[in-house]
Amino acid sequence: MTPWPMDSLRRRLLGAAALGAMTGLAGCADVRRPNRPDAMGAESASRQWSGRMALQVDDASTAPVNAGFELTGQARQGELVLLNPLGNVLATLEWSPSGAVLQKGSERRESPSLDTLVTELTGSPLPVAALFEWLQGNPMDVPGWEVDLTGVGNGRLTAHRQTPLPQATLRIALDR
């Protein structure tokens, strides 16, 4: 067996390293869908938030939700995308007056009730309609929920659900 010349070996190693780096980067690619304001209508496109959300439910059988999020639209028609720390889509929830659709990986669920799919997605009911108001700094009464809007100017929101049990705490930190 004859040894490879040093330059040939170096080129092969560099080529293998470059291929490995490209493969690794492709695996981390951001697979979020582009914003589609036209798909939801011009009126809906005027409201969009992104950041991190944490939902802690006081029930051992409900796992906490910690995810990046993108919320677009309005209470009547919109989209909520949950993202992992790398920015990849974990789930997408879309709703309109005709119903709601939850997409998690290859699994797709449809329901006439947004609340049903929100509960399925997060493990707890969340007042999605109120989120749009709260994120704008507007108080909106929701039975069982108390919201702290004092941090909205700094991109922070905290809401606590006292009833129905189990209690829950929602924290949102907006991107700046």
XYZ file of N, CA, C and O in Angstrom:
704
model
N 0.849 -1.169 0.000
C 0.000 0.000 0.000
C 0.890 1.226 0.000
O 1.754 1.381 0.838
N 0.638 2.120 -0.949
C 1.441 3.338 -1.019
C 0.717 4.459 -0.296
O -0.500 4.607 -0.418
N 1.437 5.252 0.475
C 0.795 6.351 1.197
C 0.339 7.435 0.236
O 0.954 7.650 -0.806
N -0.783 8.110 0.607
C -1.275 9.222 -0.203
C -0.355 10.406 -0.016
O 0.161 10.640 1.081
N -0.170 11.175 -1.046
C 0.606 12.403 -0.868
C -0.113 13.302 0.139
O -1.336 13.299 0.238
N 0.634 14.081 0.892
C 0.097 14.927 1.964
C -0.952 15.908 1.436
O -1.978 16.116 2.067
N -0.744 16.519 0.275
C -1.708 17.481 -0.260
C -3.040 16.804 -0.575
O -4.104 17.356 -0.325
N -3.003 15.613 -1.107
C -4.222 14.882 -1.429
C -4.991 14.542 -0.151
O -6.208 14.688 -0.090
N -4.284 14.102 0.877
C -4.918 13.778 2.149
C -5.535 15.030 2.773
O -6.660 15.000 3.259
N -4.814 16.127 2.746
C -5.309 17.386 3.310
C -6.590 17.826 2.587
O -7.554 18.236 3.209
N -6.597 17.738 1.256
C -7.788 18.124 0.495
C -8.978 17.236 0.842
O -10.088 17.699 0.985
N -8.749 15.957 0.996
C -9.841 15.042 1.339
C -10.389 15.343 2.735
O -11.592 15.325 2.964
N -9.497 15.602 3.678
C -9.949 15.928 5.038
C -10.713 17.244 5.070
O -11.747 17.356 5.729
N -10.215 18.252 4.363
C -10.916 19.539 4.314
C -12.274 19.388 3.621
O -13.265 19.980 4.038
N -12.299 18.593 2.568
C -13.565 18.354 1.875
C -14.572 17.656 2.775
O -15.746 18.000 2.821
N -14.106 16.651 3.515
C -14.993 15.929 4.433
C -15.490 16.860 5.539
O -16.663 16.830 5.923
N -14.603 17.722 6.058
C -15.003 18.663 7.104
C -16.028 19.659 6.566
O -17.007 19.985 7.235
N -15.813 20.150 5.339
C -16.755 21.098 4.747
C -18.117 20.448 4.525
O -19.161 21.047 4.802
N -18.115 19.211 4.039
C -19.364 18.493 3.828
C -20.101 18.284 5.148
O -21.303 18.483 5.249
N -19.358 17.913 6.194
C -19.972 17.734 7.517
C -20.552 19.032 8.045
O -21.642 19.055 8.608
N -19.855 20.144 7.851
C -20.357 21.441 8.318
C -21.621 21.828 7.566
O -22.591 22.303 8.163
N -21.629 21.616 6.246
C -22.824 21.960 5.469
C -24.015 21.095 5.873
O -25.136 21.572 5.974
N -23.760 19.823 6.114
C -24.831 18.926 6.545
C -25.372 19.363 7.896
O -26.579 19.400 8.119
N -24.486 19.726 8.811
C -24.908 20.195 10.132
C -25.711 21.465 10.049
O -26.731 21.628 10.718
N -25.269 22.399 9.196
C -26.015 23.647 9.046
C -27.370 23.411 8.407
O -28.352 24.042 8.770
N -27.446 22.517 7.474
C -28.735 22.216 6.847
C -29.706 21.668 7.875
O -30.896 21.962 7.841
N -29.211 20.892 8.838
C -30.074 20.343 9.882
C -30.601 21.411 10.822
O -31.623 21.236 11.461
N -29.904 22.542 10.914
C -30.320 23.633 11.795
C -31.063 24.714 11.039
O -31.356 25.762 11.585
N -31.345 24.499 9.786
C -31.986 25.536 8.979
C -33.335 25.918 9.565
O -34.050 25.100 10.120
N -33.656 27.163 9.434
C -34.922 27.681 9.922
C -36.009 27.279 8.941
O -35.980 27.673 7.781
N -36.941 26.468 9.394
C -37.975 25.963 8.498
C -39.305 26.683 8.702
O -40.333 26.213 8.245
N -39.266 27.840 9.353
C -40.511 28.586 9.515
C -41.043 29.006 8.154
O -40.298 29.293 7.237
N -42.337 29.083 8.094
C -42.949 29.545 6.864
C -42.821 31.051 6.785
O -42.825 31.737 7.790
N -42.700 31.609 5.592
C -42.632 33.059 5.493
C -43.948 33.670 5.957
O -44.997 33.018 5.914
N -43.869 34.918 6.423
C -45.103 35.592 6.823
C -46.037 35.640 5.630
O -45.616 35.899 4.513
N -47.299 35.384 5.897
C -48.276 35.333 4.826
C -49.434 36.262 5.148
O -50.559 35.820 5.284
N -49.186 37.590 5.285
C -50.284 38.459 5.645
C -51.401 38.434 4.616
O -52.564 38.573 4.947
N -51.064 38.219 3.347
C -52.098 38.192 2.326
C -53.041 37.010 2.513
O -54.194 37.065 2.132
N -52.563 35.935 3.131
C -53.401 34.757 3.339
C -54.456 35.002 4.412
O -55.470 34.335 4.457
N -54.207 35.985 5.293
C -55.164 36.253 6.357
C -55.891 37.575 6.149
O -56.700 37.966 6.949
N -55.567 38.295 5.098
C -56.229 39.564 4.842
C -55.406 40.719 5.370
O -54.668 40.600 6.332
N -55.532 41.867 4.736
C -54.720 43.036 5.078
C -54.975 43.509 6.501
O -54.067 43.944 7.186
N -56.223 43.425 6.971
C -56.545 43.893 8.315
C -55.798 43.086 9.371
O -55.283 43.635 10.341
N -55.688 41.788 9.191
C -55.020 40.919 10.152
C -53.524 41.169 10.209
O -52.900 40.981 11.235
N -52.952 41.574 9.104
C -51.507 41.713 9.031
C -51.000 42.852 9.903
O -49.811 42.930 10.158
N -51.882 43.712 10.378
C -51.430 44.860 11.154
C -50.986 44.477 12.556
O -50.343 45.281 13.215
N -51.288 43.290 13.027
C -50.905 42.857 14.372
C -49.996 41.654 14.289
O -50.366 40.620 13.734
N -48.782 41.824 14.844
C -47.846 40.710 14.850
C -46.905 40.876 16.033
O -46.378 41.951 16.275
N -46.736 39.783 16.775
C -45.823 39.763 17.917
C -44.980 38.503 17.837
O -45.432 37.467 17.353
N -43.770 38.603 18.385
C -42.932 37.415 18.507
C -42.104 37.539 19.776
O -41.855 38.639 20.267
N -41.721 36.404 20.303
C -40.940 36.393 21.533
C -40.901 35.003 22.123
O -40.895 34.010 21.404
N -40.905 34.965 23.452
C -40.890 33.697 24.187
C -42.116 33.641 25.077
O -42.553 34.668 25.598
N -42.644 32.449 25.241
C -43.767 32.271 26.155
C -43.505 31.070 27.054
O -42.852 30.114 26.644
N -43.995 31.190 28.274
C -43.902 30.085 29.224
C -45.263 29.935 29.876
O -45.846 30.912 30.345
N -45.772 28.734 29.878
C -47.045 28.428 30.520
C -46.802 27.322 31.530
O -46.373 26.226 31.179
N -47.061 27.641 32.782
C -46.900 26.681 33.873
C -48.280 26.399 34.453
O -48.953 27.314 34.920
N -48.689 25.144 34.406
C -49.978 24.731 34.944
C -49.714 23.968 36.236
O -48.843 23.105 36.283
N -50.458 24.316 37.287
C -50.287 23.660 38.589
C -50.969 22.294 38.595
O -51.922 22.054 39.316
N -50.439 21.410 37.758
C -50.958 20.055 37.627
C -49.796 19.181 37.151
O -49.227 19.439 36.090
N -49.444 18.203 37.930
C -48.287 17.365 37.605
C -48.449 16.633 36.275
O -47.460 16.268 35.643
N -49.684 16.432 35.821
C -49.895 15.705 34.569
C -49.774 16.604 33.339
O -49.819 16.108 32.217
N -49.614 17.913 33.547
C -49.499 18.850 32.428
C -48.079 19.385 32.364
O -47.621 20.053 33.291
N -47.396 19.080 31.275
C -46.019 19.547 31.101
C -46.015 21.051 30.839
O -46.890 21.571 30.146
N -45.027 21.750 31.390
C -44.927 23.188 31.107
C -44.612 23.417 29.631
O -43.986 22.578 28.981
N -45.052 24.547 29.123
C -44.768 24.934 27.746
C -43.771 26.082 27.797
O -44.037 27.106 28.418
N -42.642 25.906 27.183
C -41.628 26.945 27.038
C -41.237 26.956 25.573
O -40.642 25.986 25.096
N -41.569 28.037 24.865
C -41.321 28.053 23.431
C -41.224 29.478 22.929
O -41.748 30.406 23.541
N -40.570 29.605 21.800
C -40.667 30.848 21.057
C -42.041 30.880 20.419
O -42.687 29.840 20.263
N -42.513 32.061 20.094
C -43.817 32.140 19.447
C -43.861 33.289 18.459
O -43.099 34.250 18.561
N -44.751 33.157 17.503
C -45.114 34.222 16.579
C -46.637 34.248 16.556
O -47.267 33.234 16.276
N -47.200 35.390 16.893
C -48.656 35.551 16.914
C -49.007 36.626 15.903
O -48.483 37.746 15.968
N -49.866 36.270 14.964
C -50.232 37.169 13.880
C -51.741 37.179 13.713
O -52.384 36.152 13.875
N -52.280 38.329 13.361
C -53.695 38.426 13.047
C -54.462 39.185 14.091
O -54.041 40.241 14.562
N -55.583 38.612 14.472
C -56.467 39.215 15.450
C -57.285 38.111 16.111
O -57.176 36.953 15.736
N -58.082 38.473 17.080
C -58.870 37.472 17.809
C -59.786 36.682 16.878
O -59.980 35.481 17.063
N -60.300 37.299 15.875
C -61.249 36.659 14.964
C -60.569 35.709 13.972
O -61.112 34.678 13.614
N -59.372 36.072 13.539
C -58.668 35.271 12.533
C -57.171 35.492 12.716
O -56.708 36.626 12.714
N -56.419 34.398 12.901
C -54.997 34.579 13.129
C -54.216 33.292 13.086
O -54.724 32.235 12.687
N -52.971 33.406 13.555
C -52.068 32.273 13.541
C -51.119 32.385 14.726
O -50.598 33.460 15.024
N -50.895 31.260 15.396
C -49.927 31.150 16.477
C -48.958 30.042 16.092
O -49.366 28.912 15.843
N -47.672 30.390 16.016
C -46.636 29.423 15.694
C -45.756 29.269 16.925
O -45.283 30.267 17.471
N -45.550 28.038 17.385
C -44.638 27.753 18.493
C -43.335 27.215 17.903
O -43.348 26.372 17.009
N -42.208 27.718 18.443
C -40.890 27.415 17.894
C -39.970 26.834 18.964
O -40.046 27.236 20.129
N -39.085 25.936 18.561
C -38.085 25.426 19.497
C -36.938 26.437 19.575
O -36.927 27.431 18.831
N -35.949 26.219 20.451
C -34.861 27.186 20.597
C -34.047 27.436 19.328
O -33.424 28.484 19.188
N -34.050 26.488 18.397
C -33.342 26.686 17.133
C -34.177 27.440 16.110
O -33.705 27.734 15.018
N -35.427 27.740 16.448
C -36.302 28.462 15.530
C -37.115 27.570 14.623
O -37.800 28.055 13.723
N -37.070 26.269 14.835
C -37.862 25.347 14.019
C -39.285 25.268 14.563
O -39.502 25.343 15.769
N -40.218 25.080 13.673
C -41.635 25.049 14.034
C -41.966 23.772 14.805
O -41.702 22.666 14.339
N -42.545 23.957 16.000
C -43.066 22.839 16.785
C -44.518 22.579 16.423
O -44.948 21.439 16.305
N -45.280 23.670 16.290
C -46.709 23.550 15.977
C -47.210 24.871 15.419
O -46.680 25.936 15.738
N -48.238 24.778 14.609
C -48.899 25.956 14.052
C -50.386 25.814 14.306
O -50.978 24.771 14.029
N -50.972 26.874 14.828
C -52.410 26.918 15.081
C -52.978 28.090 14.289
O -52.544 29.226 14.460
N -53.896 27.807 13.382
C -54.548 28.837 12.582
C -56.038 28.800 12.879
O -56.606 27.733 13.072
N -56.668 29.985 12.910
C -58.099 30.036 13.159
C -58.738 31.134 12.335
O -58.093 32.084 11.900
N -60.020 30.938 12.101
C -60.858 31.888 11.379
C -62.284 31.670 11.878
O -62.530 30.753 12.669
N -63.224 32.472 11.420
C -64.603 32.258 11.861
C -65.148 30.866 11.525
O -66.054 30.373 12.183
N -64.550 30.185 10.552
C -65.061 28.870 10.169
C -64.454 27.725 10.989
O -64.894 26.589 10.862
N -63.428 28.000 11.831
C -62.855 26.944 12.649
C -61.364 27.125 12.843
O -60.802 28.173 12.528
N -60.719 26.082 13.344
C -59.296 26.145 13.657
C -58.603 24.883 13.172
O -59.211 23.818 13.076
N -57.293 25.035 12.888
C -56.470 23.923 12.435
C -55.180 23.930 13.244
O -54.525 24.967 13.381
N -54.819 22.776 13.776
C -53.576 22.590 14.512
C -52.688 21.651 13.707
O -53.097 20.542 13.375
N -51.477 22.110 13.389
C -50.508 21.306 12.658
C -49.293 21.083 13.559
O -48.647 22.038 13.976
N -49.038 19.810 13.919
C -47.865 19.432 14.720
C -47.124 18.364 13.941
O -47.576 17.216 13.893
N -46.021 18.744 13.319
C -45.304 17.801 12.469
C -46.207 17.371 11.328
O -46.811 18.193 10.653
N -46.358 16.082 11.139
C -47.218 15.584 10.068
C -48.669 15.401 10.528
O -49.536 15.067 9.738
N -48.922 15.637 11.817
C -50.273 15.484 12.366
C -51.064 16.777 12.177
O -50.604 17.863 12.523
N -52.264 16.652 11.642
C -53.137 17.808 11.399
C -54.490 17.535 12.037
O -55.087 16.493 11.796
N -54.950 18.490 12.864
C -56.261 18.356 13.508
C -57.088 19.587 13.184
O -56.578 20.703 13.221
N -58.345 19.379 12.910
C -59.277 20.472 12.654
C -60.372 20.433 13.695
O -60.757 19.364 14.169
N -60.885 21.610 14.044
C -61.960 21.703 15.017
C -62.727 22.998 14.778
O -62.144 24.001 14.383
N -64.013 22.984 15.036
C -64.756 24.243 14.974
C -64.404 25.157 16.145
O -64.715 26.335 16.133
N -63.706 24.625 17.165
C -63.399 25.370 18.389
C -61.905 25.655 18.514
O -61.094 24.725 18.646
N -61.542 26.929 18.503
C -60.161 27.330 18.751
C -59.743 26.906 20.151
O -58.636 26.396 20.353
N -60.618 27.080 21.128
C -60.290 26.739 22.517
C -59.906 25.271 22.675
O -58.993 24.938 23.437
N -60.586 24.395 21.972
C -60.275 22.962 22.044
C -58.852 22.691 21.587
O -58.096 21.966 22.235
N -58.460 23.296 20.462
C -57.122 23.055 19.934
C -56.043 23.764 20.751
O -54.925 23.247 20.882
N -56.344 24.924 21.329
C -55.386 25.602 22.208
C -55.102 24.717 23.418
O -53.945 24.539 23.824
N -56.148 24.148 23.988
C -55.981 23.259 25.138
C -55.180 22.027 24.752
O -54.307 21.579 25.496
N -55.435 21.485 23.567
C -54.676 20.332 23.100
C -53.201 20.696 22.906
O -52.307 19.929 23.253
N -52.945 21.880 22.399
C -51.575 22.313 22.121
C -50.793 22.614 23.397
O -49.645 22.216 23.536
N -51.415 23.310 24.347
C -50.695 23.792 25.529
C -50.978 22.998 26.795
O -50.277 23.167 27.791
N -52.026 22.198 26.784
C -52.401 21.466 27.989
C -53.289 22.264 28.913
O -53.635 21.805 29.997
N -53.662 23.474 28.486
C -54.477 24.343 29.335
C -55.232 25.342 28.469
O -54.710 25.802 27.451
N -56.438 25.711 28.886
C -57.136 26.774 28.157
C -56.375 28.094 28.280
O -55.821 28.398 29.335
N -56.316 28.848 27.198
C -55.716 30.183 27.182
C -56.675 31.142 26.499
O -57.281 30.780 25.489
N -56.791 32.358 26.998
C -57.697 33.331 26.375
C -57.037 34.011 25.173
O -56.498 35.117 25.269
N -57.052 33.349 24.021
C -56.378 33.860 22.834
C -56.908 35.238 22.444
O -56.128 36.139 22.128
N -58.218 35.434 22.481
C -58.785 36.739 22.124
C -58.224 37.831 23.029
O -57.878 38.926 22.573
N -58.091 37.538 24.300
C -57.568 38.529 25.241
C -56.092 38.804 24.996
O -55.623 39.927 25.234
N -55.334 37.810 24.527
C -53.907 38.026 24.273
C -53.677 39.202 23.330
O -52.759 39.992 23.530
N -54.493 39.312 22.307
C -54.336 40.416 21.362
C -54.526 41.765 22.049
O -53.796 42.711 21.781
N -55.487 41.844 22.942
C -55.708 43.086 23.689
C -54.594 43.321 24.700
O -54.050 44.418 24.804
N -54.254 42.298 25.456
C -53.228 42.425 26.489
C -51.885 42.849 25.890
O -51.187 43.692 26.446
N -51.501 42.265 24.759
C -50.218 42.603 24.142
C -50.178 44.037 23.638
O -49.098 44.603 23.444
N -51.346 44.630 23.440
C -51.421 46.043 23.064
C -51.512 46.939 24.295
O -51.606 48.152 24.169
N -51.504 46.317 25.484
C -51.586 47.085 26.722
C -52.997 47.424 27.134
O -53.205 48.236 28.037
N -53.980 46.810 26.495
C -55.389 47.070 26.798
C -55.913 46.021 27.769
O -55.866 44.829 27.469
N -56.425 46.467 28.916
C -56.998 45.481 29.840
C -58.262 44.875 29.226
O -59.047 45.563 28.599
N -58.399 43.605 29.373
C -59.601 42.902 28.917
C -59.928 41.892 29.992
O -59.089 41.042 30.313
N -61.103 41.996 30.555
C -61.516 41.070 31.599
C -61.821 39.705 31.006
O -62.550 39.593 30.021
N -61.229 38.698 31.618
C -61.489 37.311 31.247
C -61.806 36.591 32.548
O -60.983 36.603 33.469
N -62.984 35.988 32.661
C -63.333 35.287 33.905
C -62.262 34.295 34.323
O -61.808 33.473 33.521
N -61.833 34.414 35.580
C -60.843 33.505 36.139
C -59.404 33.944 35.951
O -58.503 33.390 36.565
N -59.145 34.926 35.085
C -57.788 35.375 34.778
C -57.519 36.761 35.362
O -58.389 37.629 35.341
N -56.303 36.948 35.858
C -55.813 38.261 36.278
C -54.558 38.534 35.465
O -53.662 37.690 35.395
N -54.487 39.706 34.847
C -53.337 40.032 34.010
C -52.596 41.233 34.583
O -53.209 42.159 35.107
N -51.287 41.178 34.526
C -50.426 42.282 34.942
C -49.854 42.915 33.678
O -49.004 42.316 33.008
N -50.329 44.114 33.365
C -49.907 44.811 32.153
C -48.833 45.860 32.417
O -48.458 46.592 31.507
N -48.332 45.944 33.651
C -47.363 46.995 33.975
C -46.062 46.858 33.188
O -45.360 47.847 33.005
N -45.723 45.677 32.710
C -44.483 45.484 31.962
C -44.645 45.483 30.456
O -43.673 45.279 29.725
N -45.858 45.711 29.950
C -46.094 45.638 28.507
C -45.218 46.631 27.747
O -44.712 46.318 26.670
N -44.984 47.796 28.318
C -44.122 48.782 27.667
C -42.700 48.269 27.488
O -41.976 48.712 26.585
N -42.294 47.334 28.312
C -40.973 46.714 28.217
C -41.031 45.333 27.575
O -40.077 44.557 27.677
N -42.177 45.010 26.973
C -42.307 43.727 26.287
C -42.554 42.541 27.196
O -42.255 41.409 26.836
N -43.122 42.789 28.383
C -43.382 41.707 29.337
C -44.863 41.686 29.712
O -45.480 42.715 29.911
N -45.378 40.484 29.846
C -46.772 40.303 30.236
C -46.850 39.062 31.108
O -46.205 38.053 30.812
N -47.616 39.143 32.182
C -47.859 37.986 33.042
C -49.346 37.894 33.311
O -49.984 38.900 33.617
N -49.890 36.696 33.180
C -51.308 36.473 33.467
C -51.437 35.210 34.314
O -50.718 34.228 34.087
N -52.321 35.262 35.302
C -52.565 34.120 36.195
C -54.021 33.694 36.070
O -54.917 34.541 36.114
N -54.223 32.388 35.946
C -55.594 31.853 35.959
C -55.826 31.247 37.336
O -55.113 30.347 37.765
N -56.842 31.775 38.014
C -57.216 31.256 39.330
C -58.274 30.168 39.210
O -58.239 29.186 39.946
N -59.227 30.386 38.307
C -60.292 29.416 38.087
C -60.541 29.296 36.594
O -60.322 30.267 35.863
N -60.960 28.175 36.118
C -61.133 26.921 36.836
C -59.774 26.305 37.162
O -58.769 26.624 36.540
N -59.778 25.437 38.146
C -58.563 24.738 38.510
C -58.188 23.759 37.403
O -59.068 23.267 36.704
N -56.949 23.451 37.206
C -55.799 23.894 37.981
C -55.396 25.324 37.613
O -55.645 25.781 36.499
N -54.765 25.993 38.563
C -54.277 27.336 38.306
C -53.160 27.279 37.265
O -52.515 26.248 37.085
N -52.951 28.409 36.597
C -51.917 28.456 35.561
C -51.305 29.854 35.534
O -51.965 30.834 35.892
N -50.056 29.930 35.096
C -49.371 31.199 34.923
C -48.794 31.257 33.524
O -48.087 30.340 33.103
N -49.095 32.335 32.822
C -48.590 32.575 31.491
C -47.648 33.773 31.545
O -48.031 34.834 32.044
N -46.438 33.590 31.054
C -45.464 34.687 30.971
C -45.058 34.856 29.514
O -44.759 33.863 28.835
N -45.018 36.114 29.086
C -44.621 36.413 27.714
C -43.539 37.476 27.759
O -43.653 38.470 28.474
N -42.482 37.251 26.979
C -41.414 38.230 26.789
C -41.297 38.461 25.292
O -40.968 37.540 24.538
N -41.595 39.676 24.859
C -41.555 40.000 23.440
C -40.136 40.287 22.974
O -39.316 40.816 23.739
N -39.866 39.981 21.707
C -38.592 40.358 21.095
C -38.582 41.861 20.923
O -39.619 42.495 20.748
N -37.428 42.409 20.954
C -37.275 43.868 20.766
C -36.618 44.139 19.459
O -35.825 43.523 18.945
